Coordinates of C-alpha atoms and ligand atoms in Angstrom, one line a residue:
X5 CA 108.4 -72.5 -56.1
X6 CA 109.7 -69.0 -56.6
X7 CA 111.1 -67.2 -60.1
X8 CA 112.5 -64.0 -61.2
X9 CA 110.0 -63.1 -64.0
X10 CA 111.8 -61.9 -67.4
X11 CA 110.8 -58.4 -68.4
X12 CA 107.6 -58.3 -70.4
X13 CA 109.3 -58.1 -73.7
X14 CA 112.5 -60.1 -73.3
X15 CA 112.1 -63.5 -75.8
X16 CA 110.7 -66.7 -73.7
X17 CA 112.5 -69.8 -74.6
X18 CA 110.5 -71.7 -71.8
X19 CA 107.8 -71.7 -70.1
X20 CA 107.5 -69.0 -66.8
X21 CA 106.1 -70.5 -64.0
X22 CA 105.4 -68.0 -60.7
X23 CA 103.3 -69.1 -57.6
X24 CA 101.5 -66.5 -55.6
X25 CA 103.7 -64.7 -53.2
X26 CA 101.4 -64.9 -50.8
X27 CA 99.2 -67.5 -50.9
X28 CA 96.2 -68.0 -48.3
X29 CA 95.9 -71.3 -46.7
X30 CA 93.0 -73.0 -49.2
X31 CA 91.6 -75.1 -46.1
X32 CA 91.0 -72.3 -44.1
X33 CA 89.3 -70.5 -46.6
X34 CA 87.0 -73.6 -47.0
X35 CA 86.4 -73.5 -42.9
X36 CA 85.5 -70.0 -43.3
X37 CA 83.0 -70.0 -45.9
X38 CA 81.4 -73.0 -44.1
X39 CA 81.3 -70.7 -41.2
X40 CA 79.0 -68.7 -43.1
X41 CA 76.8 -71.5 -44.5
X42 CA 76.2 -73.1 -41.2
X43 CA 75.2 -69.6 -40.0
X44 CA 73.0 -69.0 -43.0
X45 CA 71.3 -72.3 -41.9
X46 CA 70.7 -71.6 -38.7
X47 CA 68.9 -68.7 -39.3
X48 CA 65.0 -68.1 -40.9
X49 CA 64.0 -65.9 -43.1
X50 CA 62.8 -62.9 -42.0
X51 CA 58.8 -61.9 -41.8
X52 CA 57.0 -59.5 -44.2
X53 CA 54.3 -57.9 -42.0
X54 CA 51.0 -56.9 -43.5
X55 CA 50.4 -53.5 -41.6
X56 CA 46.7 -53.6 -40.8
X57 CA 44.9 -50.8 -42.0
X58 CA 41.6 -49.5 -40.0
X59 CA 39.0 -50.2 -42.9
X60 CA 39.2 -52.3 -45.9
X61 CA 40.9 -50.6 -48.6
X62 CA 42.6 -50.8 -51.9
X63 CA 46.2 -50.4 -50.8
X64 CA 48.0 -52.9 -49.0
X65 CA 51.3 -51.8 -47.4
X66 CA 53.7 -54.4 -46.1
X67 CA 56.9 -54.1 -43.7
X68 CA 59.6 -56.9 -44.7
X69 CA 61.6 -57.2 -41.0
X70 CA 64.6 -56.8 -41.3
X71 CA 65.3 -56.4 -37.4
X72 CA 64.5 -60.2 -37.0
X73 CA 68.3 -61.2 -38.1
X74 CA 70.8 -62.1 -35.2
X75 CA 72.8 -58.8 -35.4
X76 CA 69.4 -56.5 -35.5
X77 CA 69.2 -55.4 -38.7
X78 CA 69.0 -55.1 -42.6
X79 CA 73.1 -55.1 -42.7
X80 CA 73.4 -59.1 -41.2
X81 CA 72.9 -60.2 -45.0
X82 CA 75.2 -57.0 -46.1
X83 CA 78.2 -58.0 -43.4
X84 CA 77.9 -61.7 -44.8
X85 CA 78.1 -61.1 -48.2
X86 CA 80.7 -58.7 -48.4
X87 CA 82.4 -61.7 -45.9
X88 CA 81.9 -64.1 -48.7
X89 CA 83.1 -61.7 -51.1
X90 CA 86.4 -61.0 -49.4
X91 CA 87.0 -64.5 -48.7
X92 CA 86.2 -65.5 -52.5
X93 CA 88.6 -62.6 -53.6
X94 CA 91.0 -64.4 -51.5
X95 CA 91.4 -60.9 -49.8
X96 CA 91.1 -62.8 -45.9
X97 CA 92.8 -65.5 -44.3
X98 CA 93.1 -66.6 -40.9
X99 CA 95.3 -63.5 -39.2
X100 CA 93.8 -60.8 -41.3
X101 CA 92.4 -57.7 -39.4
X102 CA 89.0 -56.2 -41.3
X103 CA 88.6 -52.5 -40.7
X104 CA 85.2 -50.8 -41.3
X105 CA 83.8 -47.3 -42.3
X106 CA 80.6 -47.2 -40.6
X107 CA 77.7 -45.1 -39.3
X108 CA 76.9 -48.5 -36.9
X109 CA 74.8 -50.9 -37.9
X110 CA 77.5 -52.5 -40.7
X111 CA 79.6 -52.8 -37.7
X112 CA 77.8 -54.8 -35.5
X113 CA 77.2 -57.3 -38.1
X114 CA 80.6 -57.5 -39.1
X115 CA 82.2 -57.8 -35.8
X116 CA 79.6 -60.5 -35.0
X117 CA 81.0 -62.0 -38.6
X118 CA 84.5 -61.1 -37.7
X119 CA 84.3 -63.1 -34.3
X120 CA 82.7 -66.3 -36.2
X121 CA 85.5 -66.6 -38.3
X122 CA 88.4 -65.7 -35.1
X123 CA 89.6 -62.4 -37.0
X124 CA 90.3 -59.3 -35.2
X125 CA 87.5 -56.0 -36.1
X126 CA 87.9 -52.3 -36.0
X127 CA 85.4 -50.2 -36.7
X128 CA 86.2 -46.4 -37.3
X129 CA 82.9 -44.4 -36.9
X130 CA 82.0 -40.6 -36.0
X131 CA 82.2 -39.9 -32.7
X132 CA 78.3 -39.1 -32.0
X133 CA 77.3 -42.7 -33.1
X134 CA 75.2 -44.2 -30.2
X135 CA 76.6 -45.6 -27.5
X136 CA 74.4 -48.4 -27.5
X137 CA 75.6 -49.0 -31.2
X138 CA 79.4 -49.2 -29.7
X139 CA 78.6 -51.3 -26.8
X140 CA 77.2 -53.8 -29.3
X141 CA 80.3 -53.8 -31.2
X142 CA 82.5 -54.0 -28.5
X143 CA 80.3 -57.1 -27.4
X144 CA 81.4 -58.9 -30.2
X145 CA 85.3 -58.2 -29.3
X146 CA 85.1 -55.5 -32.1
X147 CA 87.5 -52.3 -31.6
X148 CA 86.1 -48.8 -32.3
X149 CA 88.0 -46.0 -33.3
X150 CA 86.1 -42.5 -33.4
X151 CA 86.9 -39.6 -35.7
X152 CA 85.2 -35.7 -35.6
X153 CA 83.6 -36.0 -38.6
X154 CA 81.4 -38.5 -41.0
X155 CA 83.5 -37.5 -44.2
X156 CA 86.6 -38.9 -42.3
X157 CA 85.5 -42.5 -41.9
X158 CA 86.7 -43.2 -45.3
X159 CA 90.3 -42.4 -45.4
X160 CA 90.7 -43.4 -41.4
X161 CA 89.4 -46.8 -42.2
X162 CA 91.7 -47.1 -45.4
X163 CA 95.0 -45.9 -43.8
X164 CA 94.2 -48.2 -40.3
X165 CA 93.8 -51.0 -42.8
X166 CA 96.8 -50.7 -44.5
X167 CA 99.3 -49.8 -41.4
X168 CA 99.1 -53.5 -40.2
X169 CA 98.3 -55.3 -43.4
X170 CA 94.9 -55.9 -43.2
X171 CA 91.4 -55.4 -45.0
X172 CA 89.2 -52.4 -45.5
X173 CA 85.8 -53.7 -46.4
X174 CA 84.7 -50.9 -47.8
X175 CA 80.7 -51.7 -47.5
X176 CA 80.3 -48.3 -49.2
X177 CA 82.1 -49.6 -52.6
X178 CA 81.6 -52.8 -52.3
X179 CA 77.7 -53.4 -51.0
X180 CA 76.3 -53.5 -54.8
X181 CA 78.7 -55.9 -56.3
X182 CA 79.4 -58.2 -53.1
X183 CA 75.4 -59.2 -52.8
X184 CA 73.9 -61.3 -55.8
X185 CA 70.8 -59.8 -57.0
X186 CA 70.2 -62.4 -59.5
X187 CA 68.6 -64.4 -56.4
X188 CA 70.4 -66.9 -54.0
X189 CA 67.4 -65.3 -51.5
X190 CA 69.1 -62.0 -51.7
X191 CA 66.1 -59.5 -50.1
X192 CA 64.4 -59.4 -53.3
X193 CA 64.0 -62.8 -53.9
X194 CA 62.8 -63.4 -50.4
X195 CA 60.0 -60.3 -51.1
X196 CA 58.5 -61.7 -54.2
X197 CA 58.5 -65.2 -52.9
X198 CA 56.3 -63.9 -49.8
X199 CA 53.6 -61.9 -51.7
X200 CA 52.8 -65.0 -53.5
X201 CA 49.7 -65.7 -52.3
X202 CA 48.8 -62.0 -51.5
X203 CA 45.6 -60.0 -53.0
X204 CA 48.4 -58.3 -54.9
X205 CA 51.4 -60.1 -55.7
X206 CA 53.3 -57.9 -57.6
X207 CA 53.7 -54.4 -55.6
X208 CA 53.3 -51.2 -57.2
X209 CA 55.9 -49.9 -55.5
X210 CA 59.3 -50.9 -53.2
X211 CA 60.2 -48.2 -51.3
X212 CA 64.0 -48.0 -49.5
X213 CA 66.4 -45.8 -48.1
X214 CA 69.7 -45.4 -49.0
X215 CA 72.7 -45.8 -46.8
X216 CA 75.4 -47.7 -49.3
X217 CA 72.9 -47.8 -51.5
X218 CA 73.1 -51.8 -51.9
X219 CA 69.5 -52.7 -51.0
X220 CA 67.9 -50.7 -53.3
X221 CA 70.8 -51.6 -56.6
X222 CA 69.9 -55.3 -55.9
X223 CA 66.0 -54.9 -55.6
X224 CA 66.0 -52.5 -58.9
X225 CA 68.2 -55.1 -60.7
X226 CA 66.4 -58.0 -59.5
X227 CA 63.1 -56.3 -60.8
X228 CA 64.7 -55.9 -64.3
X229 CA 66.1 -59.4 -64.5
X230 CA 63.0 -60.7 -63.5
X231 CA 61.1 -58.7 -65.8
X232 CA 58.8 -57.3 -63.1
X233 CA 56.6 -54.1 -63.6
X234 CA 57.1 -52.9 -60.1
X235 CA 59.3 -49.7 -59.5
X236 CA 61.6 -48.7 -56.7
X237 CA 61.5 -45.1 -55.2
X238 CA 64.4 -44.2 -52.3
X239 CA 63.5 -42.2 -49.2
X240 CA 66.3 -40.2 -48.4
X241 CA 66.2 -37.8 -45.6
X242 CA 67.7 -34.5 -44.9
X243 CA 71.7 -33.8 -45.7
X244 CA 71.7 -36.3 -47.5
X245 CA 73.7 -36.3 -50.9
X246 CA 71.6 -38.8 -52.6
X247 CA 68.3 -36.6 -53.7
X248 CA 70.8 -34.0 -54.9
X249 CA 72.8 -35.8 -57.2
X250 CA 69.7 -37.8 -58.4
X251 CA 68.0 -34.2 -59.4
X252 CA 71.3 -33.4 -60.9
X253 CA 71.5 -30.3 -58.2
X254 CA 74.9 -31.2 -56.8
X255 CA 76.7 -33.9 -55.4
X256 CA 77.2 -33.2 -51.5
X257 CA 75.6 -32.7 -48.5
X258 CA 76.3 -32.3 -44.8
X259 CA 74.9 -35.9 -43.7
X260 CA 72.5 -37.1 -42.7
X261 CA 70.7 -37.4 -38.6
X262 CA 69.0 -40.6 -39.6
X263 CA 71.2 -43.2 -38.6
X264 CA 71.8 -46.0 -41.8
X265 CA 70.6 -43.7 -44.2
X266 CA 71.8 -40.7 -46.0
X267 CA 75.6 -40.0 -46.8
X268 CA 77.0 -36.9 -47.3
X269 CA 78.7 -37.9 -50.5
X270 CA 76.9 -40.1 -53.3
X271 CA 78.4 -43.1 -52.5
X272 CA 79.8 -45.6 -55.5
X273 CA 77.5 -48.6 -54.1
X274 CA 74.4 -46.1 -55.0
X275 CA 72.8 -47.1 -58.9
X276 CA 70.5 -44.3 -59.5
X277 CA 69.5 -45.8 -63.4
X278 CA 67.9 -48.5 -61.2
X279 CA 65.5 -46.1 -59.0
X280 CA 62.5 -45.0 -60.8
X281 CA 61.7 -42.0 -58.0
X282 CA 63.3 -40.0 -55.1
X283 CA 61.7 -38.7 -52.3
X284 CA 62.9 -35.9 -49.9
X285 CA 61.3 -36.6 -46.2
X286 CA 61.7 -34.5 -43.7
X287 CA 63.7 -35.8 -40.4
X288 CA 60.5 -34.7 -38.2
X289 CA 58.4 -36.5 -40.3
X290 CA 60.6 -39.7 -39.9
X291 CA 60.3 -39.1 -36.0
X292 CA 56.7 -39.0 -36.5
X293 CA 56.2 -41.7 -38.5
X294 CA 58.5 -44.4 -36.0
X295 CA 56.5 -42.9 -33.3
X296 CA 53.2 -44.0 -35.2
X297 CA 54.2 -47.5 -35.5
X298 CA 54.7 -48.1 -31.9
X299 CA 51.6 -46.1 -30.7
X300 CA 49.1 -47.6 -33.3
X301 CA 50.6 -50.8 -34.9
X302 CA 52.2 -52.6 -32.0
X303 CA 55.9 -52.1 -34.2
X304 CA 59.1 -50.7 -32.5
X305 CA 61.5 -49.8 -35.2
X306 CA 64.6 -47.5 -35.6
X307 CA 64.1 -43.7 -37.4
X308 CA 65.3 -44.9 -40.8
X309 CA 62.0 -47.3 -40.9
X310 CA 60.1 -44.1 -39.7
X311 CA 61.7 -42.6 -43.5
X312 CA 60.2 -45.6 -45.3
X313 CA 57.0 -46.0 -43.5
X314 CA 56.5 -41.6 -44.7
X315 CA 57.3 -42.7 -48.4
X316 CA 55.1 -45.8 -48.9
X317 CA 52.1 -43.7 -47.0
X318 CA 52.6 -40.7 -49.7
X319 CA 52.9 -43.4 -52.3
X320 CA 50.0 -45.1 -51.3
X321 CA 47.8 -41.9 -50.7
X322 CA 48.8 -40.8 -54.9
X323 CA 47.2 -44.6 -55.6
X324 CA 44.5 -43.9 -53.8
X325 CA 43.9 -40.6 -55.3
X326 CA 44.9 -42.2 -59.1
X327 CA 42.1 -45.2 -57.8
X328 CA 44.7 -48.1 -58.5
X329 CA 44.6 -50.8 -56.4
X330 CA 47.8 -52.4 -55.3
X331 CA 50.2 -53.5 -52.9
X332 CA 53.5 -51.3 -51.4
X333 CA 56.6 -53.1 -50.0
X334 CA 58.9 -51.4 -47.2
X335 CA 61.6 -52.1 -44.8
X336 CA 61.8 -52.6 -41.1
X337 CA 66.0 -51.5 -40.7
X338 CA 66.3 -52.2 -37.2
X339 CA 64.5 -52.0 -34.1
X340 CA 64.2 -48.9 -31.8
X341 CA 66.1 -50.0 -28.9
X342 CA 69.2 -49.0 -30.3
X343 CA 67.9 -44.8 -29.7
X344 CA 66.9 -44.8 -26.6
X345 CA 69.5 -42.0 -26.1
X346 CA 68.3 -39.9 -29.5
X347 CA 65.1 -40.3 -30.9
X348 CA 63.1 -42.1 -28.2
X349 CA 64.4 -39.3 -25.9
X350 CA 62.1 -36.1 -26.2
X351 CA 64.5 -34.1 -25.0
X352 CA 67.4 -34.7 -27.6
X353 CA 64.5 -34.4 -30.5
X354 CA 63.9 -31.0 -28.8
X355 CA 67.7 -30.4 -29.0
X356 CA 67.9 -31.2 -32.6
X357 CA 65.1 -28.8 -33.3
X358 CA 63.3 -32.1 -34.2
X359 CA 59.1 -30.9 -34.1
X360 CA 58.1 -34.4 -34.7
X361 CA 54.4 -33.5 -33.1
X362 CA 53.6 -31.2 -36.0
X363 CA 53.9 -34.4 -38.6
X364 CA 51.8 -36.9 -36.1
X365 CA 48.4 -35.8 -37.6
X366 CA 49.6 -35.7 -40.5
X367 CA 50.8 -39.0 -40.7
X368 CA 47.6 -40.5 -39.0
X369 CA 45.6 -39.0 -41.2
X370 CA 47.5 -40.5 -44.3
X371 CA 47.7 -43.7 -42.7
X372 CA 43.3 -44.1 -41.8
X373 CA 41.8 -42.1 -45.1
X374 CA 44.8 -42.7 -47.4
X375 CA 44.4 -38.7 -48.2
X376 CA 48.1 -36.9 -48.1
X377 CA 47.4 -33.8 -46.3
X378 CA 48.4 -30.9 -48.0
X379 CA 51.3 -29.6 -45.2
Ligands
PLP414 C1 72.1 -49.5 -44.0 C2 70.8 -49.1 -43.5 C3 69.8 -48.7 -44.4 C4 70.1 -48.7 -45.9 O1 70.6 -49.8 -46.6 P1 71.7 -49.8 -47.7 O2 71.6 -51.1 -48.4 O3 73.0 -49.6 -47.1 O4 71.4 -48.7 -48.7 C5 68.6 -48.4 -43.9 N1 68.4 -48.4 -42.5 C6 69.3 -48.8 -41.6 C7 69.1 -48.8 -40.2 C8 70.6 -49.1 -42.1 O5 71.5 -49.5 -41.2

């Protein structure tokens, strides 16, 4: 049925009855989401890795691996919820084409998503993003289309989106409100459930980076709702916008080298009431720091891992020092294949100016006497 609505303030003698103008075919909306739930089901939950430490000691740091999900990384659960999202707003039917802003990872989970569900995927990115990145979009029949810069994503993605009538997921708006931090084995939920039987249950500390800023705005809400003593600090790395805005020293940066994490603008997904610290590590450090895990612990993982493994050790080292015992929780992003080209190649690190050698003792030292050395 189709009407004329009466202006606002003309009398009604009758009811006014409007159907949508464009309505989305209900059944295929129900297909979809049940798309999504069969893939939920066929997939585990990911592991949470005790590192093992040389000695016995008071601090227990764990790596919750987030590599382990069929697209690679921590964005899998981001791609599907903001999926669900889209297709609960009643934003996506069965011809709609979803456009991305992306430094990568996003991407690749949402084009696998995209393919599930029989939608066409473009993914606008800057042009230095990995080529192995791109070749894993373009695996999943995903399109990329690469702009000069990281601020341009934003406005590329929007305008793409709206020339043939499609969606712009926006994962940088959307990423806090799409995922439910109340539970529904969001990443927190799965955390706390794991440590249950742990020598420390309850972590001191959480430590994340920030990319969208969605992981850590559903652990720091999840640890409030639950009424849970531990607190969150965010790693961010260099150029990043984040520690700057969070300092209240300005609101920009120039972006960031570690891919995932680090935006040049605060982005509106990032809740910084919810994150109890900051800290600033340095990209060499990072370097050093994914390098350690391979060489000591057996763990090939991407930079932005590197970034969390350098906050949890400085966090843990303070503990040490303030003799509390306790556990520390981190993340495993992704895996380290995906930089074969950049920071598993010595000389791009070189070309970056990256001296990652200079943190290596450093970092071993923090990681076998829990004693931050003084740089
Ligand atoms: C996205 C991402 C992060 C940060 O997660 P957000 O929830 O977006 O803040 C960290 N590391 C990698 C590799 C990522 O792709």
């Amino acid at each position: 049925m189709t009407a004329t609505a009466p202006p606002p303030d003309a009398p009604r003698d009758s009811v006014v009855d409007v159907a949508s103008a464009q309505p989305i075919d209900r059944t295929w909306v129900q297909w979809a989401v049940g798309r999504l739930e069969a893939d939920t089901r066929r997939s585990a939950d990911t592991h949470l890795l005790p590192l093992r430490p040389p000695a016995e000691r008071s601090v227990d740091v764990y790596l919750k691996d987030e590599s382990t999900h069929p697209t690679g990384s921590l964005k899998h659960r981001l791609a599907r919820s903001l999926f669900l999202f889209a297709l609960c707003n009643g934003q996506i039917g069965p011809r709609t084409t979803v456009v991305e802003a992306s430094s990568g990872s996003t991407a690749i989970s949402e084009a696998y998503f995209a393919r599930l569900l029989g939608l066409p995927f473009v993914a606008v990115m800057v042009r230095t993003t990995s080529r192995e990145k791109i070749a894993l979009i373009e695996r999943e029949g995903g399109r990329c289309e690469l702009v000069d810069s990281a601020g341009e994503v934003y406005d590329v993605a929007r305008r793409l989106a709206d020339e043939c009538g499609g969606l712009y997921l926006d994962q940088f708006t959307n990423a806090e409100r799409a995922t439910d931090w109340r539970g529904n084995n969001n990443i927190a939920e799965s955390i706390f459930e794991q440590l249950e039987l742990e020598t420390h249950p309850v972590p001191t500390w959480v430590v994340v980076g920030a990319g969208t800023g969605g992981t850590s705005a559903t652990i720091g809400r999840y640890l409030r709702y639950r009424g849970l003593p531990t607190r969150l600090a965010v790693v961010d790395p260099e150029g990043s916008a984040f520690l700057s805005a969070y300092a209240g020293q300005g609101d920009a940066g120039r972006g960031s080298r570690i891919e995932g994490i680090g935006r040049p603008r605060v982005e509106p997904s990032f809740v910084p009431q919810v994150v109890d610290r900051m800290l600033g590590v340095p990209d060499a450090a990072s370097v050093a720091a994914m390098r350690f895990l391979r060489s000591h612990l057996g763990i090939a993982a991407g930079p932005s891992t590197g970034t969390n493994l350098v906050g949890a050790l400085r966090l843990a080292c303070e503990m040490r020092q303030q003799g509390v015992a306790g556990s520390i929780v981190t993340l495993m992003c992704d895996r380290a294949e995906r930089y074969d080209a950049t920071f598993d190649d010595d000389g791009w690190l070189r070309a970056q100016g990256l001296d990652w050698q200079a943190w290596s003792g450093r970092i071993e030292r923090a990681w076998s006497e829990l004693e931050w050395p003084v740089a």
